[in-house]
mmCIF file of C-alpha atoms in Angstrom:
data_model
loop_
_atom_site.group_PDB
_atom_site.id
_atom_site.type_symbol
_atom_site.label_atom_id
_atom_site.label_comp_id
_atom_site.label_asym_id
_atom_site.label_seq_id
_atom_site.Cartn_x
_atom_site.Cartn_y
_atom_site.Cartn_z
ATOM 1 C CA MET A 700 125.322 102.617 123.673
ATOM 2 C CA ASN A 701 127.705 104.972 121.888
ATOM 3 C CA VAL A 702 129.405 107.587 124.085
ATOM 4 C CA ILE A 703 130.725 110.689 122.307
ATOM 5 C CA LYS A 704 133.137 112.854 124.295
ATOM 6 C CA GLU A 705 131.903 116.433 124.138
ATOM 7 C CA ASP A 706 135.217 118.209 123.452
ATOM 8 C CA THR A 707 135.885 116.409 120.169
ATOM 9 C CA VAL A 708 135.686 118.118 116.789
ATOM 10 C CA VAL A 709 135.090 117.040 113.218
ATOM 11 C CA SER A 710 138.134 116.862 110.985
ATOM 12 C CA ASP A 711 138.475 119.439 108.226
ATOM 13 C CA SER A 712 139.910 116.663 106.011
ATOM 14 C CA LYS A 713 143.379 118.270 105.926
ATOM 15 C CA ARG A 714 146.336 116.012 106.581
ATOM 16 C CA MET A 715 147.965 116.265 109.990
ATOM 17 C CA LYS A 716 151.700 116.650 110.318
ATOM 18 C CA TYR A 717 153.613 113.996 112.209
ATOM 19 C CA SER A 718 155.159 116.724 114.363
ATOM 20 C CA GLU A 719 151.709 117.784 115.560
ATOM 21 C CA GLY A 720 151.222 114.530 117.444
ATOM 22 C CA ALA A 721 148.722 111.704 117.240
ATOM 23 C CA PHE A 722 145.721 113.755 118.406
ATOM 24 C CA ALA A 723 146.562 117.153 116.940
ATOM 25 C CA LYS A 724 143.020 117.763 115.749
ATOM 26 C CA ASN A 725 141.090 115.487 118.090
ATOM 27 C CA PHE A 726 139.791 113.734 114.989
ATOM 28 C CA VAL A 727 136.671 111.697 115.638
ATOM 29 C CA ASP A 728 134.107 110.382 113.216
ATOM 30 C CA GLY A 729 131.048 108.213 113.654
ATOM 31 C CA GLY A 730 132.390 105.133 111.920
ATOM 32 C CA VAL A 731 132.681 101.810 113.683
ATOM 33 C CA LYS A 732 136.441 101.800 112.977
ATOM 34 C CA LYS A 733 136.783 104.781 115.320
ATOM 35 C CA LEU A 734 134.889 103.133 118.167
ATOM 36 C CA LEU A 735 136.651 101.903 121.309
ATOM 37 C CA LEU A 736 134.970 99.364 123.575
ATOM 38 C CA ILE A 737 134.882 100.433 127.218
ATOM 39 C CA GLY A 738 132.314 97.897 128.372
ATOM 40 C CA ILE A 739 130.672 94.771 127.013
ATOM 41 C CA VAL A 740 128.168 92.248 128.351
ATOM 42 C CA GLU A 741 126.299 89.436 126.632
ATOM 43 C CA GLN A 742 122.797 88.054 127.159
ATOM 44 C CA VAL A 743 121.733 91.022 129.300
ATOM 45 C CA LYS A 744 118.431 92.829 128.753
ATOM 46 C CA GLU A 745 118.384 96.599 128.263
ATOM 47 C CA THR A 746 116.680 97.415 131.557
ATOM 48 C CA TYR A 747 117.143 100.361 133.886
ATOM 49 C CA HIS A 748 118.702 98.195 136.580
ATOM 50 C CA ASN A 749 121.182 96.544 134.213
ATOM 51 C CA LEU A 750 122.168 99.887 132.700
ATOM 52 C CA GLU A 751 122.745 101.310 136.167
ATOM 53 C CA CYS A 752 125.044 98.416 137.099
ATOM 54 C CA VAL A 753 127.110 98.770 133.916
ATOM 55 C CA LEU A 754 127.446 102.558 134.206
ATOM 56 C CA ASN A 755 128.511 102.324 137.846
ATOM 57 C CA LEU A 756 131.238 99.845 136.919
ATOM 58 C CA ILE A 757 132.521 101.978 134.036
ATOM 59 C CA GLY A 758 132.470 105.275 135.944
ATOM 60 C CA LEU A 759 131.288 107.476 133.075
ATOM 61 C CA ASP A 760 130.360 110.230 135.526
ATOM 62 C CA ARG A 761 134.019 111.310 135.470
ATOM 63 C CA ILE A 762 133.818 112.749 131.933
ATOM 64 C CA ASP A 763 131.441 114.957 129.951
ATOM 65 C CA PHE A 764 129.772 112.980 127.190
ATOM 66 C CA VAL A 765 126.783 112.770 124.878
ATOM 67 C CA CYS A 766 124.840 109.512 124.552
ATOM 68 C CA ALA A 767 123.970 108.054 121.160
ATOM 69 C CA PHE A 768 121.505 105.181 121.213
ATOM 70 C CA ASP A 769 117.996 104.183 120.114
ATOM 71 C CA LEU A 770 114.686 105.373 121.547
ATOM 72 C CA LYS A 771 114.131 102.233 123.613
ATOM 73 C CA LEU A 772 117.466 102.582 125.378
ATOM 74 C CA ALA A 773 116.998 106.334 125.790
ATOM 75 C CA ASN A 774 113.801 105.806 127.765
ATOM 76 C CA ALA A 775 115.380 103.091 129.915
ATOM 77 C CA PHE A 776 118.381 105.357 130.532
ATOM 78 C CA LEU A 777 116.104 108.203 131.621
ATOM 79 C CA GLY A 778 113.853 106.031 133.778
ATOM 80 C CA ILE A 779 110.846 106.648 131.521
ATOM 81 C CA GLY A 780 108.288 104.035 130.445
ATOM 82 C CA THR A 781 108.314 102.271 127.089
ATOM 83 C CA HIS A 782 107.050 103.773 123.847
ATOM 84 C CA SER A 783 103.612 102.346 124.498
ATOM 85 C CA SER A 784 103.408 104.675 127.505
ATOM 86 C CA THR A 785 101.140 107.705 127.749
ATOM 87 C CA PHE A 786 104.161 110.044 127.621
ATOM 88 C CA PRO A 787 106.680 108.085 125.521
ATOM 89 C CA CYS A 788 108.903 110.908 124.273
ATOM 90 C CA PRO A 789 112.301 111.155 126.017
ATOM 91 C CA TRP A 790 112.644 114.863 125.184
ATOM 92 C CA CYS A 791 109.240 116.394 125.986
ATOM 93 C CA GLU A 792 106.067 115.940 128.000
ATOM 94 C CA VAL A 793 103.619 115.894 125.101
ATOM 95 C CA PRO A 794 101.292 112.883 125.491
ATOM 96 C CA LYS A 795 101.194 110.367 122.661
ATOM 97 C CA SER A 796 97.560 111.232 122.007
ATOM 98 C CA SER A 797 98.577 114.813 121.118
ATOM 99 C CA PHE A 798 101.446 114.056 118.722
ATOM 100 C CA SER A 799 99.255 114.976 115.744
ATOM 101 C CA ASP A 800 97.558 117.955 117.417
ATOM 102 C CA PRO A 801 98.506 121.186 115.582
ATOM 103 C CA GLU A 802 97.903 123.090 118.841
ATOM 104 C CA ARG A 803 100.239 120.923 120.932
ATOM 105 C CA VAL A 804 102.504 122.778 123.351
ATOM 106 C CA ILE A 805 106.047 121.423 123.649
ATOM 107 C CA GLU A 806 107.119 121.309 127.290
ATOM 108 C CA MET A 807 110.710 120.099 127.296
ATOM 109 C CA ARG A 808 111.775 117.441 129.766
ATOM 110 C CA THR A 809 114.587 118.323 132.144
ATOM 111 C CA LEU A 810 116.476 115.930 134.368
ATOM 112 C CA GLY A 811 114.866 117.712 137.310
ATOM 113 C CA SER A 812 111.311 117.216 136.037
ATOM 114 C CA ILE A 813 111.966 113.500 135.514
ATOM 115 C CA ARG A 814 113.557 113.194 138.971
ATOM 116 C CA ASP A 815 110.594 114.916 140.632
ATOM 117 C CA ASN A 816 107.994 112.806 138.823
ATOM 118 C CA ALA A 817 109.940 109.580 139.400
ATOM 119 C CA THR A 818 110.277 110.353 143.114
ATOM 120 C CA MET A 819 106.519 110.882 143.378
ATOM 121 C CA TYR A 820 105.883 107.674 141.430
ATOM 122 C CA GLN A 821 108.156 105.656 143.727
ATOM 123 C CA ALA A 822 106.365 107.111 146.767
ATOM 124 C CA ALA A 823 102.989 106.155 145.292
ATOM 125 C CA LEU A 824 104.353 102.699 144.516
ATOM 126 C CA VAL A 825 105.041 102.077 148.208
ATOM 127 C CA ASN A 826 101.353 102.593 149.008
ATOM 128 C CA HIS A 827 100.087 100.657 145.996
ATOM 129 C CA ASN A 828 98.534 97.390 147.168
ATOM 130 C CA ARG A 829 96.893 96.172 143.980
ATOM 131 C CA LYS A 830 98.145 93.199 142.002
ATOM 132 C CA THR A 831 98.334 95.224 138.790
ATOM 133 C CA LYS A 832 101.303 97.490 138.127
ATOM 134 C CA LEU A 833 100.843 101.113 139.128
ATOM 135 C CA SER A 834 100.426 103.292 136.046
ATOM 136 C CA ALA A 835 102.988 106.070 135.675
ATOM 137 C CA ALA A 836 100.682 108.147 133.456
ATOM 138 C CA ASP A 837 100.006 110.636 136.272
ATOM 139 C CA PHE A 838 103.760 111.125 136.589
ATOM 140 C CA LYS A 839 104.533 111.838 132.907
ATOM 141 C CA SER A 840 105.512 108.129 132.563
ATOM 142 C CA CYS A 841 108.555 108.693 134.815
ATOM 143 C CA GLN A 842 109.371 105.638 136.950
ATOM 144 C CA ASN A 843 113.046 105.981 137.950
ATOM 145 C CA VAL A 844 115.525 108.841 138.297
ATOM 146 C CA PRO A 845 117.720 109.339 135.197
ATOM 147 C CA LEU A 846 121.109 107.630 135.146
ATOM 148 C CA LEU A 847 122.764 110.987 134.393
ATOM 149 C CA LYS A 848 123.071 111.511 138.115
ATOM 150 C CA ASN A 849 125.754 114.217 138.275
ATOM 151 C CA LEU A 850 124.064 116.734 135.981
ATOM 152 C CA PRO A 851 121.955 119.580 137.458
ATOM 153 C CA ASN A 852 118.173 119.569 137.529
ATOM 154 C CA ASP A 853 117.843 122.305 134.917
ATOM 155 C CA THR A 854 119.653 120.177 132.300
ATOM 156 C CA VAL A 855 117.414 119.850 129.241
ATOM 157 C CA VAL A 856 117.307 116.218 128.089
ATOM 158 C CA LEU A 857 117.671 117.278 124.452
ATOM 159 C CA ASP A 858 121.096 118.722 125.316
ATOM 160 C CA VAL A 859 122.501 115.388 126.513
ATOM 161 C CA ILE A 860 120.609 112.825 124.429
ATOM 162 C CA PRO A 861 120.696 113.665 120.701
ATOM 163 C CA VAL A 862 117.927 112.787 118.297
ATOM 164 C CA MET A 863 118.994 109.435 116.826
ATOM 165 C CA GLU A 864 119.082 109.792 113.037
ATOM 166 C CA LEU A 865 119.551 106.132 112.095
ATOM 167 C CA HIS A 866 116.523 104.874 114.011
ATOM 168 C CA LEU A 867 114.383 107.743 112.731
ATOM 169 C CA VAL A 868 115.229 106.715 109.158
ATOM 170 C CA LEU A 869 114.484 103.056 109.946
ATOM 171 C CA GLY A 870 111.158 103.867 111.565
ATOM 172 C CA ILE A 871 109.887 106.314 108.962
ATOM 173 C CA VAL A 872 110.917 104.403 105.824
ATOM 174 C CA ASN A 873 109.563 101.069 107.062
ATOM 175 C CA ARG A 874 106.337 102.755 108.185
ATOM 176 C CA LEU A 875 105.825 104.450 104.809
ATOM 177 C CA TYR A 876 106.699 101.243 102.947
ATOM 178 C CA ASP A 877 104.054 99.304 104.893
ATOM 179 C CA HIS A 878 101.505 102.045 104.246
ATOM 180 C CA LEU A 879 102.373 102.001 100.549
ATOM 181 C CA ASP A 880 101.767 98.253 100.370
ATOM 182 C CA ALA A 881 98.481 98.486 102.274
ATOM 183 C CA THR A 882 97.318 101.254 99.933
ATOM 184 C CA PHE A 883 98.172 99.213 96.836
ATOM 185 C CA ARG A 884 96.208 96.279 98.231
ATOM 186 C CA GLY A 885 93.221 98.526 98.889
ATOM 187 C CA ILE A 886 92.949 99.702 95.278
ATOM 188 C CA GLU A 887 90.544 97.534 93.317
ATOM 189 C CA GLY A 888 92.176 96.052 90.245
ATOM 190 C CA CYS A 889 95.665 97.184 91.207
ATOM 191 C CA ASP A 890 98.264 94.438 90.892
ATOM 192 C CA LEU A 891 101.182 96.482 92.189
ATOM 193 C CA ARG A 892 102.701 95.769 95.590
ATOM 194 C CA ALA A 893 105.426 97.551 97.516
ATOM 195 C CA ILE A 894 107.661 94.521 97.052
ATOM 196 C CA ASP A 895 107.641 95.165 93.286
ATOM 197 C CA TRP A 896 109.537 98.364 94.037
ATOM 198 C CA SER A 897 112.049 96.876 96.470
ATOM 199 C CA ASP A 898 112.611 93.872 94.171
ATOM 200 C CA LYS A 899 113.607 96.286 91.404
ATOM 201 C CA LEU A 900 116.351 97.506 93.757
ATOM 202 C CA CYS A 901 117.403 93.942 94.659
ATOM 203 C CA ILE A 902 116.754 94.454 98.356
ATOM 204 C CA LYS A 903 114.878 92.115 100.682
ATOM 205 C CA ARG A 904 113.630 92.601 104.189
ATOM 206 C CA PRO A 905 115.832 90.469 106.464
ATOM 207 C CA PRO A 906 114.205 87.927 108.795
ATOM 208 C CA GLN A 907 115.982 89.450 111.824
ATOM 209 C CA HIS A 908 115.281 92.844 113.456
ATOM 210 C CA GLY A 909 111.538 92.419 113.102
ATOM 211 C CA GLY A 910 111.744 91.925 109.353
ATOM 212 C CA GLU A 911 112.530 95.591 108.678
ATOM 213 C CA PHE A 912 114.817 97.145 106.091
ATOM 214 C CA ASN A 913 118.197 98.146 107.508
ATOM 215 C CA GLY A 914 119.816 101.559 107.216
ATOM 216 C CA GLU A 915 121.487 101.054 103.840
ATOM 217 C CA GLN A 916 118.324 99.531 102.385
ATOM 218 C CA CYS A 917 116.232 102.449 103.639
ATOM 219 C CA LYS A 918 118.678 104.882 102.071
ATOM 220 C CA LYS A 919 118.480 103.022 98.761
ATOM 221 C CA LEU A 920 114.675 103.170 98.802
ATOM 222 C CA LEU A 921 114.710 106.904 99.482
ATOM 223 C CA GLN A 922 117.153 107.484 96.643
ATOM 224 C CA SER A 923 115.056 105.404 94.233
ATOM 225 C CA VAL A 924 111.581 106.907 94.515
ATOM 226 C CA HIS A 925 111.751 107.664 90.777
ATOM 227 C CA ILE A 926 111.613 103.900 90.140
ATOM 228 C CA LEU A 927 108.436 103.675 92.223
ATOM 229 C CA GLU A 928 106.968 106.507 90.147
ATOM 230 C CA ARG A 929 107.671 104.614 86.924
ATOM 231 C CA LEU A 930 105.922 101.518 88.269
ATOM 232 C CA ILE A 931 102.880 103.577 89.216
ATOM 233 C CA GLU A 932 102.760 105.295 85.816
ATOM 234 C CA SER A 933 102.824 101.945 84.021
ATOM 235 C CA ASP A 934 99.976 100.537 86.112
ATOM 236 C CA GLY A 935 97.744 103.567 86.643
ATOM 237 C CA THR A 936 97.697 105.682 89.793
ATOM 238 C CA CYS A 937 95.507 107.383 92.348
ATOM 239 C CA GLU A 938 95.801 110.391 94.621
ATOM 240 C CA SER A 939 96.615 108.343 97.722
ATOM 241 C CA ILE A 940 99.665 106.764 96.068
ATOM 242 C CA ASN A 941 100.903 110.150 94.872
ATOM 243 C CA LYS A 942 100.716 111.434 98.440
ATOM 244 C CA ILE A 943 102.895 108.581 99.695
ATOM 245 C CA VAL A 944 105.426 109.159 96.911
ATOM 246 C CA GLN A 945 105.590 112.829 97.836
ATOM 247 C CA THR A 946 106.105 111.947 101.501
ATOM 248 C CA PHE A 947 109.034 109.688 100.606
ATOM 249 C CA LYS A 948 110.539 112.578 98.630
ATOM 250 C CA MET A 949 110.086 115.062 101.448
ATOM 251 C CA PHE A 950 111.698 112.708 103.935
ATOM 252 C CA GLU A 951 114.685 112.166 101.645
ATOM 253 C CA ASP A 952 115.093 115.948 101.586
ATOM 254 C CA VAL A 953 115.104 115.972 105.406
ATOM 255 C CA ARG A 954 117.636 113.141 105.482
ATOM 256 C CA GLN A 955 120.000 114.901 103.113
ATOM 257 C CA LYS A 956 119.822 118.252 104.877
ATOM 258 C CA CYS A 957 119.766 117.165 108.535
ATOM 259 C CA PHE A 958 121.049 113.618 108.936
ATOM 260 C CA SER A 959 124.592 113.812 107.556
ATOM 261 C CA MET A 960 127.688 115.275 109.216
ATOM 262 C CA LYS A 961 127.205 118.567 107.384
ATOM 263 C CA LEU A 962 124.064 120.628 107.923
ATOM 264 C CA LEU A 963 122.521 122.035 104.734
ATOM 265 C CA PRO A 964 120.531 125.283 104.377
ATOM 266 C CA GLU A 965 116.737 125.404 104.697
ATOM 267 C CA TYR A 966 116.634 122.237 106.807
ATOM 268 C CA ASP A 967 113.819 123.756 108.863
ATOM 269 C CA GLN A 968 111.643 124.231 105.781
ATOM 270 C CA SER A 969 112.271 120.632 104.756
ATOM 271 C CA ILE A 970 111.074 119.382 108.149
ATOM 272 C CA ARG A 971 107.864 121.422 107.919
ATOM 273 C CA ALA A 972 107.216 120.185 104.366
ATOM 274 C CA PHE A 973 107.686 116.578 105.460
ATOM 275 C CA GLU A 974 105.380 117.059 108.453
ATOM 276 C CA SER A 975 102.673 118.434 106.182
ATOM 277 C CA THR A 976 102.841 115.580 103.667
ATOM 278 C CA TYR A 977 103.094 112.912 106.396
ATOM 279 C CA LYS A 978 100.022 114.181 108.243
ATOM 280 C CA ASP A 979 98.122 114.380 104.965
ATOM 281 C CA LEU A 980 98.357 110.570 104.808
ATOM 282 C CA ASN A 981 96.146 110.289 107.917
ATOM 283 C CA ILE A 982 98.378 107.658 109.510
ATOM 284 C CA PRO A 983 99.379 107.685 113.199
ATOM 285 C CA VAL A 984 102.155 110.054 114.256
ATOM 286 C CA THR A 985 104.614 107.663 115.870
ATOM 287 C CA SER A 986 107.274 108.580 118.423
ATOM 288 C CA LYS A 987 109.837 108.728 115.605
ATOM 289 C CA ALA A 988 107.694 110.964 113.408
ATOM 290 C CA HIS A 989 107.043 113.195 116.428
ATOM 291 C CA ALA A 990 110.795 113.391 117.050
ATOM 292 C CA ILE A 991 111.358 114.693 113.526
ATOM 293 C CA PHE A 992 108.504 117.196 113.666
ATOM 294 C CA ASP A 993 109.259 118.593 117.112
ATOM 295 C CA HIS A 994 112.856 117.853 118.108
ATOM 296 C CA VAL A 995 115.256 117.601 115.150
ATOM 297 C CA GLU A 996 115.209 121.320 114.392
ATOM 298 C CA ALA A 997 115.321 122.185 118.099
ATOM 299 C CA PHE A 998 118.340 119.942 118.693
ATOM 300 C CA ILE A 999 120.233 121.385 115.724
ATOM 301 C CA ASP A 1000 119.476 124.920 116.886
ATOM 302 C CA ARG A 1001 120.607 124.204 120.443
ATOM 303 C CA GLN A 1002 123.889 122.841 119.078
ATOM 304 C CA GLY A 1003 124.607 126.116 117.306
ATOM 305 C CA ARG A 1004 123.433 125.089 113.818
ATOM 306 C CA GLU A 1005 126.935 123.875 112.982
ATOM 307 C CA LYS A 1006 126.573 120.092 112.667
ATOM 308 C CA GLY A 1007 124.120 117.636 111.197
ATOM 309 C CA LEU A 1008 122.745 114.718 113.187
ATOM 310 C CA GLY A 1009 125.329 112.449 111.583
ATOM 311 C CA TYR A 1010 127.910 113.883 113.978
ATOM 312 C CA PHE A 1011 125.937 112.438 116.903
ATOM 313 C CA SER A 1012 124.870 109.260 115.106
ATOM 314 C CA GLU A 1013 124.271 105.962 116.858
ATOM 315 C CA GLN A 1014 125.281 104.052 113.725
ATOM 316 C CA ALA A 1015 128.680 103.039 115.110
ATOM 317 C CA SER A 1016 127.125 101.380 118.155
ATOM 318 C CA GLU A 1017 124.731 99.499 115.863
ATOM 319 C CA SER A 1018 127.499 98.385 113.482
ATOM 320 C CA VAL A 1019 129.872 97.273 116.233
ATOM 321 C CA HIS A 1020 127.806 94.140 116.946
ATOM 322 C CA ALA A 1021 128.626 92.595 113.586
ATOM 323 C CA ASP A 1022 132.125 94.076 113.455
ATOM 324 C CA PHE A 1023 133.144 92.772 116.882
ATOM 325 C CA SER A 1024 131.573 89.351 116.296
ATOM 326 C CA LEU A 1025 134.016 88.709 113.442
ATOM 327 C CA MET A 1026 136.946 88.839 115.855
ATOM 328 C CA TRP A 1027 135.007 87.226 118.718
ATOM 329 C CA ARG A 1028 134.705 84.034 116.655
ATOM 330 C CA ARG A 1029 138.438 83.475 117.117
ATOM 331 C CA TYR A 1030 138.204 83.748 120.915
ATOM 332 C CA LYS A 1031 134.647 82.717 121.710
ATOM 333 C CA ARG A 1032 133.759 80.451 124.601
ATOM 334 C CA GLU A 1033 130.267 79.668 125.810
ATOM 335 C CA ILE A 1034 129.202 81.945 128.622
ATOM 336 C CA GLU A 1035 129.250 79.028 131.106
ATOM 337 C CA HIS A 1036 132.852 78.124 130.189
ATOM 338 C CA SER A 1037 135.572 78.767 132.785
ATOM 339 C CA GLU A 1038 137.652 80.705 130.214
ATOM 340 C CA TYR A 1039 134.770 82.902 129.026
ATOM 341 C CA GLY A 1040 135.783 86.048 130.939
ATOM 342 C CA THR A 1041 139.464 85.724 130.091
ATOM 343 C CA LYS A 1042 138.785 85.195 126.395
ATOM 344 C CA LEU A 1043 136.270 88.057 126.205
ATOM 345 C CA LEU A 1044 138.767 90.454 127.785
ATOM 346 C CA ALA A 1045 141.529 89.269 125.452
ATOM 347 C CA CYS A 1046 139.270 89.831 122.454
ATOM 348 C CA VAL A 1047 138.365 93.378 123.534
ATOM 349 C CA VAL A 1048 142.039 94.193 124.174
ATOM 350 C CA ALA A 1049 142.909 92.970 120.678
ATOM 351 C CA TYR A 1050 139.902 94.693 119.046
ATOM 352 C CA SER A 1051 140.098 98.255 120.355
ATOM 353 C CA PRO A 1052 143.711 99.163 119.375
ATOM 354 C CA ARG A 1053 142.724 98.634 115.743
ATOM 355 C CA HIS A 1054 140.298 101.570 116.049
ATOM 356 C CA ARG A 1055 141.941 104.978 116.211
#
């Protein structure tokens, strides 16, 4: 989980004078080299209970902050069910079955609405005598009160949990890539496969992380749609492939305009164009696609239309795993070892001062 202090600002790239002090401009960026570790645990599942224990030990309630993490952790943090739930979105109460409905009405989640539904669910749980788990569908999939305990009930979730740009890119690009491959395979006499495109770019899906392309690989695919077009032209094409190509292009436009530190004009039009091309593919609207259609523009607007999603990115908290492990190798003890705690603390103390 990446915690971004709310009173920080983006640097204007001008050099600071020594006389102005070390924090003259409160410079913060999203890079891993600017990240300070304030808590670390190993071999612990991302559950509501475990998150609650860690947050209580850290005492984050003493500062104002914005959370930057993935969708799975967001739901656990809010006390909401998983993304297979009836109401999987952390920001609104639209059911999953209505994500593709053009007449859907967006009712934003507030901390108060989650608290009320979770309280009712817990009360129903006391009287539930069946062996199967009580469904939280009647309670908007709310099971526990949010871990943002000191914020008022009228706090809109979208104001404290940003839309996570990295995981949206991962989800959309991998989903479109899989659909592209399935479409190729469904065309009689077509020898092309999606891997022919990615091989041209010298990128392979890694065996870890579910076998999905990582952030840099997804970016490279989006920036190389012209190579896919050449492959299609040399092998013959069909309307369904052209639609997928267009959807890749529209999403790259969204990424460029919304997902960097700087917000570019006409980002709202880009989102609507992407939504139209995506839905024209007749594939399921996932939680991540829904987030782009219904919450990216809203989040940017609520933040004053001054920053792109890159400012609130969770990329640093994703990159820190590999970055920290490089130093941890010099200190590492097995978790059962008597020196484990001492060595872990020493490693964190040595790691964080390098990031400023």
